[in-house]
């Protein structure tokens, strides 16, 4: 039996503090998901980064979780220990991660942040698939990027709706983006997560609520893991690196923007780019 210890858990993973029985629902080399008490949690080493549902294990560098847990296997929480397969993860001395506070910001500071971001993005190779192309100041959708082509009309409809006062009765059909594109959390879902956190962060909380109310009726169009992350985004929580970039943009801080972009551009998956595209779209629209 191998012993692991957690150092941080996300604010929406606090089912780990309860006596619960659950199940491992998906397992990869770097991480795995468990369902506990109706909550989904993602467990992994610090390489997965902090987030609302992430559980960071401090002594798991290089660990292949497939050696310790299998999909659909039972897991239990007892006395601050998660027991699974041939491993135990302790949670007795653990910090709860919450998103950083939204900085004081002004339209001038935001404009400065977006201008700096635009200069950086021109020097970056954008992903060939997904919705990362919508982070660019001049968007060029590749003929091969069917996801972006399919999403473009709905994205423009979101922009128009926000600029026209985001009346609930006139909200566009956002469910067209649910389940759209590649990834465990599909590109369209990640874009919507960025949209909700950005609208919430700039004080458009009624718009965020309207978007979430429109989406939650159609979550069957995506998978349970992505639906859980959308729920977190509806309550103002995404990954740590995305929050850092968003706050850097709002405060017009080049150093914060550059530090967060370094993390995001190293990610081989499209999810960070897709979420970022949602954030950038909203910040340009307001």
PDB file of C-alpha atoms in Angstrom:
ATOM      1  CA  UNK A   1       0.000   0.000   0.000  1.00  0.00           C
ATOM      2  CA  UNK A   2       1.573   3.275  -1.120  1.00  0.00           C
ATOM      3  CA  UNK A   3       0.998   6.393   0.948  1.00  0.00           C
ATOM      4  CA  UNK A   4       0.427   9.791  -0.659  1.00  0.00           C
ATOM      5  CA  UNK A   5      -0.331  13.185   0.870  1.00  0.00           C
ATOM      6  CA  UNK A   6      -2.339  16.062  -0.522  1.00  0.00           C
ATOM      7  CA  UNK A   7      -1.170  19.645  -0.125  1.00  0.00           C
ATOM      8  CA  UNK A   8      -4.077  21.527  -1.741  1.00  0.00           C
ATOM      9  CA  UNK A   9      -7.657  20.778  -2.694  1.00  0.00           C
ATOM     10  CA  UNK A  10      -9.970  22.951  -4.746  1.00  0.00           C
ATOM     11  CA  UNK A  11     -12.914  24.756  -3.223  1.00  0.00           C
ATOM     12  CA  UNK A  12     -15.359  22.479  -5.083  1.00  0.00           C
ATOM     13  CA  UNK A  13     -13.570  19.281  -4.017  1.00  0.00           C
ATOM     14  CA  UNK A  14     -14.398  19.578  -0.341  1.00  0.00           C
ATOM     15  CA  UNK A  15     -16.393  16.336  -0.339  1.00  0.00           C
ATOM     16  CA  UNK A  16     -12.983  14.951   0.616  1.00  0.00           C
ATOM     17  CA  UNK A  17     -13.559  16.349   4.109  1.00  0.00           C
ATOM     18  CA  UNK A  18     -16.619  14.125   4.575  1.00  0.00           C
ATOM     19  CA  UNK A  19     -17.002  10.426   5.287  1.00  0.00           C
ATOM     20  CA  UNK A  20     -17.993   9.259   1.826  1.00  0.00           C
ATOM     21  CA  UNK A  21     -18.039   6.289  -0.498  1.00  0.00           C
ATOM     22  CA  UNK A  22     -17.551   6.824  -4.184  1.00  0.00           C
ATOM     23  CA  UNK A  23     -16.036   5.628  -7.397  1.00  0.00           C
ATOM     24  CA  UNK A  24     -13.105   6.302  -9.692  1.00  0.00           C
ATOM     25  CA  UNK A  25     -14.709   7.280 -12.991  1.00  0.00           C
ATOM     26  CA  UNK A  26     -11.701   7.958 -15.239  1.00  0.00           C
ATOM     27  CA  UNK A  27      -7.967   7.291 -14.937  1.00  0.00           C
ATOM     28  CA  UNK A  28      -4.973   8.590 -16.898  1.00  0.00           C
ATOM     29  CA  UNK A  29      -1.239   8.664 -16.349  1.00  0.00           C
ATOM     30  CA  UNK A  30      -1.118  12.110 -14.704  1.00  0.00           C
ATOM     31  CA  UNK A  31      -4.505  12.239 -12.995  1.00  0.00           C
ATOM     32  CA  UNK A  32      -7.774  10.527 -12.221  1.00  0.00           C
ATOM     33  CA  UNK A  33     -11.336  11.579 -11.418  1.00  0.00           C
ATOM     34  CA  UNK A  34     -13.434  10.337  -8.523  1.00  0.00           C
ATOM     35  CA  UNK A  35     -17.079  10.931  -7.705  1.00  0.00           C
ATOM     36  CA  UNK A  36     -17.718  11.508  -3.996  1.00  0.00           C
ATOM     37  CA  UNK A  37     -20.926  12.737  -2.425  1.00  0.00           C
ATOM     38  CA  UNK A  38     -22.208  14.005  -5.765  1.00  0.00           C
ATOM     39  CA  UNK A  39     -18.992  15.961  -6.418  1.00  0.00           C
ATOM     40  CA  UNK A  40     -16.321  15.218  -9.003  1.00  0.00           C
ATOM     41  CA  UNK A  41     -12.682  15.697  -8.026  1.00  0.00           C
ATOM     42  CA  UNK A  42      -9.533  15.476 -10.165  1.00  0.00           C
ATOM     43  CA  UNK A  43      -6.507  14.042  -8.343  1.00  0.00           C
ATOM     44  CA  UNK A  44      -2.920  14.450  -9.554  1.00  0.00           C
ATOM     45  CA  UNK A  45       0.560  15.814  -8.935  1.00  0.00           C
ATOM     46  CA  UNK A  46       1.267  19.546  -8.989  1.00  0.00           C
ATOM     47  CA  UNK A  47       1.672  19.407 -12.781  1.00  0.00           C
ATOM     48  CA  UNK A  48      -2.129  19.537 -13.163  1.00  0.00           C
ATOM     49  CA  UNK A  49      -2.213  22.924 -11.426  1.00  0.00           C
ATOM     50  CA  UNK A  50      -4.673  24.300  -8.924  1.00  0.00           C
ATOM     51  CA  UNK A  51      -8.332  24.539  -9.804  1.00  0.00           C
ATOM     52  CA  UNK A  52     -11.771  24.323  -8.203  1.00  0.00           C
ATOM     53  CA  UNK A  53     -11.989  20.528  -8.475  1.00  0.00           C
ATOM     54  CA  UNK A  54      -8.285  19.661  -8.373  1.00  0.00           C
ATOM     55  CA  UNK A  55      -6.621  17.725  -5.582  1.00  0.00           C
ATOM     56  CA  UNK A  56      -2.848  18.274  -5.630  1.00  0.00           C
ATOM     57  CA  UNK A  57      -0.792  15.364  -4.288  1.00  0.00           C
ATOM     58  CA  UNK A  58       2.601  16.539  -3.057  1.00  0.00           C
ATOM     59  CA  UNK A  59       4.613  13.308  -3.337  1.00  0.00           C
ATOM     60  CA  UNK A  60       3.294  12.063  -6.686  1.00  0.00           C
ATOM     61  CA  UNK A  61       5.811  13.490  -9.171  1.00  0.00           C
ATOM     62  CA  UNK A  62       6.239  11.013 -12.020  1.00  0.00           C
ATOM     63  CA  UNK A  63       3.530   8.693 -10.692  1.00  0.00           C
ATOM     64  CA  UNK A  64       1.427   6.789 -13.231  1.00  0.00           C
ATOM     65  CA  UNK A  65      -1.968   6.608 -11.555  1.00  0.00           C
ATOM     66  CA  UNK A  66      -2.981   3.683 -13.746  1.00  0.00           C
ATOM     67  CA  UNK A  67      -0.702   1.587 -11.529  1.00  0.00           C
ATOM     68  CA  UNK A  68      -2.831   2.385  -8.474  1.00  0.00           C
ATOM     69  CA  UNK A  69      -6.447   2.810  -9.516  1.00  0.00           C
ATOM     70  CA  UNK A  70      -8.739   1.482 -12.237  1.00  0.00           C
ATOM     71  CA  UNK A  71     -11.902   3.000 -13.729  1.00  0.00           C
ATOM     72  CA  UNK A  72     -15.129   2.127 -11.894  1.00  0.00           C
ATOM     73  CA  UNK A  73     -13.249   0.898  -8.819  1.00  0.00           C
ATOM     74  CA  UNK A  74     -14.659   1.887  -5.391  1.00  0.00           C
ATOM     75  CA  UNK A  75     -13.056   4.614  -3.282  1.00  0.00           C
ATOM     76  CA  UNK A  76     -13.762   5.634   0.298  1.00  0.00           C
ATOM     77  CA  UNK A  77     -12.982   8.549   2.595  1.00  0.00           C
ATOM     78  CA  UNK A  78     -12.351   7.728   6.247  1.00  0.00           C
ATOM     79  CA  UNK A  79     -10.570   9.866   8.841  1.00  0.00           C
ATOM     80  CA  UNK A  80      -9.196  12.272   6.203  1.00  0.00           C
ATOM     81  CA  UNK A  81      -7.776   9.456   4.059  1.00  0.00           C
ATOM     82  CA  UNK A  82      -8.887   8.599   0.514  1.00  0.00           C
ATOM     83  CA  UNK A  83      -8.531   4.849   0.025  1.00  0.00           C
ATOM     84  CA  UNK A  84      -8.360   3.518  -3.505  1.00  0.00           C
ATOM     85  CA  UNK A  85      -6.924   0.344  -4.959  1.00  0.00           C
ATOM     86  CA  UNK A  86      -3.395  -0.085  -3.607  1.00  0.00           C
ATOM     87  CA  UNK A  87      -2.942   3.535  -2.510  1.00  0.00           C
ATOM     88  CA  UNK A  88      -4.003   5.897   0.263  1.00  0.00           C
ATOM     89  CA  UNK A  89      -4.028   9.702   0.041  1.00  0.00           C
ATOM     90  CA  UNK A  90      -4.063  11.699   3.272  1.00  0.00           C
ATOM     91  CA  UNK A  91      -5.873  15.048   3.599  1.00  0.00           C
ATOM     92  CA  UNK A  92      -5.454  15.933   7.265  1.00  0.00           C
ATOM     93  CA  UNK A  93      -3.156  18.945   6.758  1.00  0.00           C
ATOM     94  CA  UNK A  94      -4.362  20.496   3.529  1.00  0.00           C
ATOM     95  CA  UNK A  95      -5.039  23.986   2.202  1.00  0.00           C
ATOM     96  CA  UNK A  96      -8.228  24.800   0.307  1.00  0.00           C
ATOM     97  CA  UNK A  97      -7.545  26.595  -2.974  1.00  0.00           C
ATOM     98  CA  UNK A  98      -9.930  29.398  -3.882  1.00  0.00           C
ATOM     99  CA  UNK A  99      -9.694  31.768  -6.858  1.00  0.00           C
ATOM    100  CA  UNK A 100      -7.661  34.940  -6.294  1.00  0.00           C
ATOM    101  CA  UNK A 101      -9.631  38.099  -5.625  1.00  0.00           C
ATOM    102  CA  UNK A 102     -10.653  40.129  -8.653  1.00  0.00           C
ATOM    103  CA  UNK A 103      -8.477  43.257  -8.753  1.00  0.00           C
ATOM    104  CA  UNK A 104      -9.741  46.800  -8.882  1.00  0.00           C
ATOM    105  CA  UNK A 105      -9.832  47.608 -12.570  1.00  0.00           C
ATOM    106  CA  UNK A 106     -10.761  50.373 -14.978  1.00  0.00           C
ATOM    107  CA  UNK A 107     -11.597  50.352 -18.695  1.00  0.00           C
ATOM    108  CA  UNK A 108      -8.231  52.034 -19.312  1.00  0.00           C
ATOM    109  CA  UNK A 109      -6.331  49.313 -17.425  1.00  0.00           C
ATOM    110  CA  UNK A 110      -8.244  46.593 -19.279  1.00  0.00           C
ATOM    111  CA  UNK A 111      -7.528  48.225 -22.630  1.00  0.00           C
ATOM    112  CA  UNK A 112      -3.835  48.320 -21.752  1.00  0.00           C
ATOM    113  CA  UNK A 113      -3.932  44.650 -20.733  1.00  0.00           C
ATOM    114  CA  UNK A 114      -5.625  43.596 -23.955  1.00  0.00           C
ATOM    115  CA  UNK A 115      -3.156  45.589 -26.051  1.00  0.00           C
ATOM    116  CA  UNK A 116      -0.254  43.833 -24.331  1.00  0.00           C
ATOM    117  CA  UNK A 117      -1.960  40.463 -24.782  1.00  0.00           C
ATOM    118  CA  UNK A 118      -2.466  41.168 -28.495  1.00  0.00           C
ATOM    119  CA  UNK A 119       1.238  41.890 -28.889  1.00  0.00           C
ATOM    120  CA  UNK A 120       2.084  38.590 -27.202  1.00  0.00           C
ATOM    121  CA  UNK A 121      -0.439  36.507 -29.116  1.00  0.00           C
ATOM    122  CA  UNK A 122       0.998  37.612 -32.451  1.00  0.00           C
ATOM    123  CA  UNK A 123       4.237  35.836 -31.482  1.00  0.00           C
ATOM    124  CA  UNK A 124       2.556  32.554 -30.514  1.00  0.00           C
ATOM    125  CA  UNK A 125       1.657  29.565 -32.660  1.00  0.00           C
ATOM    126  CA  UNK A 126      -2.053  29.065 -32.053  1.00  0.00           C
ATOM    127  CA  UNK A 127      -3.511  25.530 -31.928  1.00  0.00           C
ATOM    128  CA  UNK A 128      -4.630  24.082 -35.252  1.00  0.00           C
ATOM    129  CA  UNK A 129      -7.865  22.793 -33.747  1.00  0.00           C
ATOM    130  CA  UNK A 130     -10.330  23.982 -31.162  1.00  0.00           C
ATOM    131  CA  UNK A 131     -11.224  27.617 -30.517  1.00  0.00           C
ATOM    132  CA  UNK A 132      -7.818  29.103 -29.728  1.00  0.00           C
ATOM    133  CA  UNK A 133      -7.983  31.090 -32.973  1.00  0.00           C
ATOM    134  CA  UNK A 134     -10.553  33.367 -31.286  1.00  0.00           C
ATOM    135  CA  UNK A 135      -7.825  34.730 -28.995  1.00  0.00           C
ATOM    136  CA  UNK A 136      -6.188  36.529 -31.929  1.00  0.00           C
ATOM    137  CA  UNK A 137      -7.010  40.188 -32.649  1.00  0.00           C
ATOM    138  CA  UNK A 138      -7.568  39.224 -36.295  1.00  0.00           C
ATOM    139  CA  UNK A 139      -9.243  35.825 -36.439  1.00  0.00           C
ATOM    140  CA  UNK A 140      -8.423  33.494 -39.291  1.00  0.00           C
ATOM    141  CA  UNK A 141     -10.259  30.188 -39.191  1.00  0.00           C
ATOM    142  CA  UNK A 142      -8.449  27.393 -40.998  1.00  0.00           C
ATOM    143  CA  UNK A 143     -10.446  25.417 -43.547  1.00  0.00           C
ATOM    144  CA  UNK A 144      -9.503  22.328 -41.526  1.00  0.00           C
ATOM    145  CA  UNK A 145     -10.788  23.719 -38.230  1.00  0.00           C
ATOM    146  CA  UNK A 146     -14.397  22.574 -38.408  1.00  0.00           C
ATOM    147  CA  UNK A 147     -14.908  23.212 -34.686  1.00  0.00           C
ATOM    148  CA  UNK A 148     -14.117  26.918 -35.011  1.00  0.00           C
ATOM    149  CA  UNK A 149     -16.228  27.254 -38.152  1.00  0.00           C
ATOM    150  CA  UNK A 150     -19.204  25.641 -36.415  1.00  0.00           C
ATOM    151  CA  UNK A 151     -18.789  27.809 -33.307  1.00  0.00           C
ATOM    152  CA  UNK A 152     -18.281  31.174 -35.018  1.00  0.00           C
ATOM    153  CA  UNK A 153     -21.975  32.146 -35.479  1.00  0.00           C
ATOM    154  CA  UNK A 154     -22.819  31.375 -31.843  1.00  0.00           C
ATOM    155  CA  UNK A 155     -19.754  33.255 -30.607  1.00  0.00           C
ATOM    156  CA  UNK A 156     -20.806  36.323 -32.598  1.00  0.00           C
ATOM    157  CA  UNK A 157     -24.325  35.955 -31.201  1.00  0.00           C
ATOM    158  CA  UNK A 158     -22.914  35.991 -27.644  1.00  0.00           C
ATOM    159  CA  UNK A 159     -21.016  39.211 -28.402  1.00  0.00           C
ATOM    160  CA  UNK A 160     -24.123  40.852 -29.868  1.00  0.00           C
ATOM    161  CA  UNK A 161     -26.279  39.740 -26.928  1.00  0.00           C
ATOM    162  CA  UNK A 162     -23.882  41.203 -24.369  1.00  0.00           C
ATOM    163  CA  UNK A 163     -23.588  44.500 -26.211  1.00  0.00           C
ATOM    164  CA  UNK A 164     -27.372  44.723 -26.570  1.00  0.00           C
ATOM    165  CA  UNK A 165     -27.948  44.491 -22.809  1.00  0.00           C
ATOM    166  CA  UNK A 166     -27.962  40.681 -22.268  1.00  0.00           C
ATOM    167  CA  UNK A 167     -31.736  40.407 -21.872  1.00  0.00           C
ATOM    168  CA  UNK A 168     -32.572  36.857 -20.668  1.00  0.00           C
ATOM    169  CA  UNK A 169     -35.389  36.405 -23.198  1.00  0.00           C
ATOM    170  CA  UNK A 170     -33.013  37.148 -26.080  1.00  0.00           C
ATOM    171  CA  UNK A 171     -30.124  34.888 -25.118  1.00  0.00           C
ATOM    172  CA  UNK A 172     -28.731  32.980 -28.121  1.00  0.00           C
ATOM    173  CA  UNK A 173     -28.868  29.193 -28.384  1.00  0.00           C
ATOM    174  CA  UNK A 174     -25.678  28.543 -26.420  1.00  0.00           C
ATOM    175  CA  UNK A 175     -26.293  24.802 -26.214  1.00  0.00           C
ATOM    176  CA  UNK A 176     -24.909  24.578 -29.760  1.00  0.00           C
ATOM    177  CA  UNK A 177     -21.454  24.916 -28.182  1.00  0.00           C
ATOM    178  CA  UNK A 178     -21.954  22.157 -25.595  1.00  0.00           C
ATOM    179  CA  UNK A 179     -19.974  19.042 -26.482  1.00  0.00           C
ATOM    180  CA  UNK A 180     -18.498  20.763 -29.539  1.00  0.00           C
ATOM    181  CA  UNK A 181     -14.939  19.900 -30.509  1.00  0.00           C
ATOM    182  CA  UNK A 182     -12.041  17.870 -29.168  1.00  0.00           C
ATOM    183  CA  UNK A 183     -10.950  17.204 -25.615  1.00  0.00           C
ATOM    184  CA  UNK A 184     -12.158  15.559 -22.417  1.00  0.00           C
ATOM    185  CA  UNK A 185     -13.732  18.933 -21.757  1.00  0.00           C
ATOM    186  CA  UNK A 186     -14.799  19.805 -25.319  1.00  0.00           C
ATOM    187  CA  UNK A 187     -13.696  23.076 -26.861  1.00  0.00           C
ATOM    188  CA  UNK A 188     -17.153  24.626 -26.819  1.00  0.00           C
ATOM    189  CA  UNK A 189     -17.568  23.810 -23.123  1.00  0.00           C
ATOM    190  CA  UNK A 190     -14.219  25.359 -22.220  1.00  0.00           C
ATOM    191  CA  UNK A 191     -15.096  28.469 -24.222  1.00  0.00           C
ATOM    192  CA  UNK A 192     -18.364  28.801 -22.286  1.00  0.00           C
ATOM    193  CA  UNK A 193     -16.489  28.363 -18.995  1.00  0.00           C
ATOM    194  CA  UNK A 194     -14.267  31.298 -19.937  1.00  0.00           C
ATOM    195  CA  UNK A 195     -17.314  33.339 -20.928  1.00  0.00           C
ATOM    196  CA  UNK A 196     -19.044  32.784 -17.576  1.00  0.00           C
ATOM    197  CA  UNK A 197     -16.011  33.574 -15.429  1.00  0.00           C
ATOM    198  CA  UNK A 198     -15.201  36.673 -17.474  1.00  0.00           C
ATOM    199  CA  UNK A 199     -18.741  38.070 -17.304  1.00  0.00           C
ATOM    200  CA  UNK A 200     -18.800  37.423 -13.560  1.00  0.00           C
ATOM    201  CA  UNK A 201     -15.398  39.078 -13.061  1.00  0.00           C
ATOM    202  CA  UNK A 202     -16.381  42.305 -14.819  1.00  0.00           C
ATOM    203  CA  UNK A 203     -19.581  42.667 -12.812  1.00  0.00           C
ATOM    204  CA  UNK A 204     -22.040  41.204 -15.326  1.00  0.00           C
ATOM    205  CA  UNK A 205     -23.266  38.606 -12.829  1.00  0.00           C
ATOM    206  CA  UNK A 206     -26.820  38.628 -14.164  1.00  0.00           C
ATOM    207  CA  UNK A 207     -25.434  37.683 -17.578  1.00  0.00           C
ATOM    208  CA  UNK A 208     -23.491  34.831 -15.979  1.00  0.00           C
ATOM    209  CA  UNK A 209     -26.637  33.548 -14.266  1.00  0.00           C
ATOM    210  CA  UNK A 210     -28.618  33.789 -17.491  1.00  0.00           C
ATOM    211  CA  UNK A 211     -25.960  31.854 -19.403  1.00  0.00           C
ATOM    212  CA  UNK A 212     -25.778  29.118 -16.772  1.00  0.00           C
ATOM    213  CA  UNK A 213     -29.557  28.802 -16.570  1.00  0.00           C
ATOM    214  CA  UNK A 214     -29.643  28.354 -20.342  1.00  0.00           C
ATOM    215  CA  UNK A 215     -26.871  25.740 -20.295  1.00  0.00           C
ATOM    216  CA  UNK A 216     -27.840  23.605 -17.318  1.00  0.00           C
ATOM    217  CA  UNK A 217     -30.964  22.346 -19.113  1.00  0.00           C
ATOM    218  CA  UNK A 218     -28.786  20.874 -21.875  1.00  0.00           C
ATOM    219  CA  UNK A 219     -25.813  19.374 -20.011  1.00  0.00           C
ATOM    220  CA  UNK A 220     -26.686  15.942 -21.400  1.00  0.00           C
ATOM    221  CA  UNK A 221     -25.027  17.170 -24.605  1.00  0.00           C
ATOM    222  CA  UNK A 222     -21.641  16.898 -22.911  1.00  0.00           C
ATOM    223  CA  UNK A 223     -19.969  14.508 -20.447  1.00  0.00           C
ATOM    224  CA  UNK A 224     -20.201  14.508 -16.649  1.00  0.00           C
ATOM    225  CA  UNK A 225     -16.635  15.742 -16.109  1.00  0.00           C
ATOM    226  CA  UNK A 226     -17.092  18.720 -18.398  1.00  0.00           C
ATOM    227  CA  UNK A 227     -20.504  19.463 -16.870  1.00  0.00           C
ATOM    228  CA  UNK A 228     -18.892  19.602 -13.419  1.00  0.00           C
ATOM    229  CA  UNK A 229     -16.279  22.097 -14.622  1.00  0.00           C
ATOM    230  CA  UNK A 230     -18.999  24.221 -16.223  1.00  0.00           C
ATOM    231  CA  UNK A 231     -20.805  24.291 -12.882  1.00  0.00           C
ATOM    232  CA  UNK A 232     -17.610  25.539 -11.224  1.00  0.00           C
ATOM    233  CA  UNK A 233     -17.197  28.221 -13.883  1.00  0.00           C
ATOM    234  CA  UNK A 234     -20.785  29.357 -13.329  1.00  0.00           C
ATOM    235  CA  UNK A 235     -19.737  30.027  -9.734  1.00  0.00           C
ATOM    236  CA  UNK A 236     -16.647  32.002 -10.748  1.00  0.00           C
ATOM    237  CA  UNK A 237     -13.987  29.271 -10.674  1.00  0.00           C
ATOM    238  CA  UNK A 238     -11.637  28.007 -13.379  1.00  0.00           C
ATOM    239  CA  UNK A 239      -7.981  26.968 -13.344  1.00  0.00           C
ATOM    240  CA  UNK A 240      -5.393  28.967 -11.425  1.00  0.00           C
ATOM    241  CA  UNK A 241      -3.475  29.947 -14.573  1.00  0.00           C
ATOM    242  CA  UNK A 242      -6.636  31.280 -16.228  1.00  0.00           C
ATOM    243  CA  UNK A 243      -7.495  33.360 -13.164  1.00  0.00           C
ATOM    244  CA  UNK A 244      -3.979  34.786 -13.132  1.00  0.00           C
ATOM    245  CA  UNK A 245      -4.250  35.781 -16.777  1.00  0.00           C
ATOM    246  CA  UNK A 246      -7.725  37.249 -16.339  1.00  0.00           C
ATOM    247  CA  UNK A 247      -6.591  39.339 -13.373  1.00  0.00           C
ATOM    248  CA  UNK A 248      -3.492  40.430 -15.275  1.00  0.00           C
ATOM    249  CA  UNK A 249      -5.661  41.604 -18.158  1.00  0.00           C
ATOM    250  CA  UNK A 250      -8.091  43.461 -15.895  1.00  0.00           C
ATOM    251  CA  UNK A 251      -5.299  45.239 -14.033  1.00  0.00           C
ATOM    252  CA  UNK A 252      -3.228  45.872 -17.170  1.00  0.00           C
ATOM    253  CA  UNK A 253      -0.196  44.095 -15.683  1.00  0.00           C
ATOM    254  CA  UNK A 254       2.281  42.939 -18.375  1.00  0.00           C
ATOM    255  CA  UNK A 255       4.236  40.757 -15.936  1.00  0.00           C
ATOM    256  CA  UNK A 256       1.144  38.862 -14.768  1.00  0.00           C
ATOM    257  CA  UNK A 257      -0.077  38.407 -18.326  1.00  0.00           C
ATOM    258  CA  UNK A 258       3.296  37.090 -19.475  1.00  0.00           C
ATOM    259  CA  UNK A 259       3.681  34.714 -16.517  1.00  0.00           C
ATOM    260  CA  UNK A 260       0.237  33.206 -17.071  1.00  0.00           C
ATOM    261  CA  UNK A 261       0.757  32.923 -20.827  1.00  0.00           C
ATOM    262  CA  UNK A 262       3.977  30.989 -20.218  1.00  0.00           C
ATOM    263  CA  UNK A 263       1.959  28.344 -18.370  1.00  0.00           C
ATOM    264  CA  UNK A 264      -0.874  28.262 -20.899  1.00  0.00           C
ATOM    265  CA  UNK A 265       1.311  28.020 -24.003  1.00  0.00           C
ATOM    266  CA  UNK A 266       3.183  25.031 -22.550  1.00  0.00           C
ATOM    267  CA  UNK A 267      -0.033  23.015 -22.343  1.00  0.00           C
ATOM    268  CA  UNK A 268      -0.318  20.507 -25.166  1.00  0.00           C
ATOM    269  CA  UNK A 269      -4.107  20.286 -24.804  1.00  0.00           C
ATOM    270  CA  UNK A 270      -6.574  22.747 -26.319  1.00  0.00           C
ATOM    271  CA  UNK A 271      -8.597  23.312 -23.121  1.00  0.00           C
ATOM    272  CA  UNK A 272      -6.555  26.256 -21.827  1.00  0.00           C
ATOM    273  CA  UNK A 273      -6.729  27.942 -25.220  1.00  0.00           C
ATOM    274  CA  UNK A 274     -10.460  27.335 -25.566  1.00  0.00           C
ATOM    275  CA  UNK A 275     -11.195  28.807 -22.132  1.00  0.00           C
ATOM    276  CA  UNK A 276      -8.889  31.733 -22.856  1.00  0.00           C
ATOM    277  CA  UNK A 277     -10.790  32.385 -26.093  1.00  0.00           C
ATOM    278  CA  UNK A 278     -14.000  32.749 -24.074  1.00  0.00           C
ATOM    279  CA  UNK A 279     -12.333  35.182 -21.679  1.00  0.00           C
ATOM    280  CA  UNK A 280     -10.812  37.313 -24.442  1.00  0.00           C
ATOM    281  CA  UNK A 281     -14.080  37.379 -26.392  1.00  0.00           C
ATOM    282  CA  UNK A 282     -15.949  38.808 -23.392  1.00  0.00           C
ATOM    283  CA  UNK A 283     -13.266  41.339 -22.456  1.00  0.00           C
ATOM    284  CA  UNK A 284     -13.296  42.706 -26.002  1.00  0.00           C
ATOM    285  CA  UNK A 285     -17.104  42.759 -26.057  1.00  0.00           C
ATOM    286  CA  UNK A 286     -17.750  44.835 -22.930  1.00  0.00           C
TER     287      UNK A 286
END
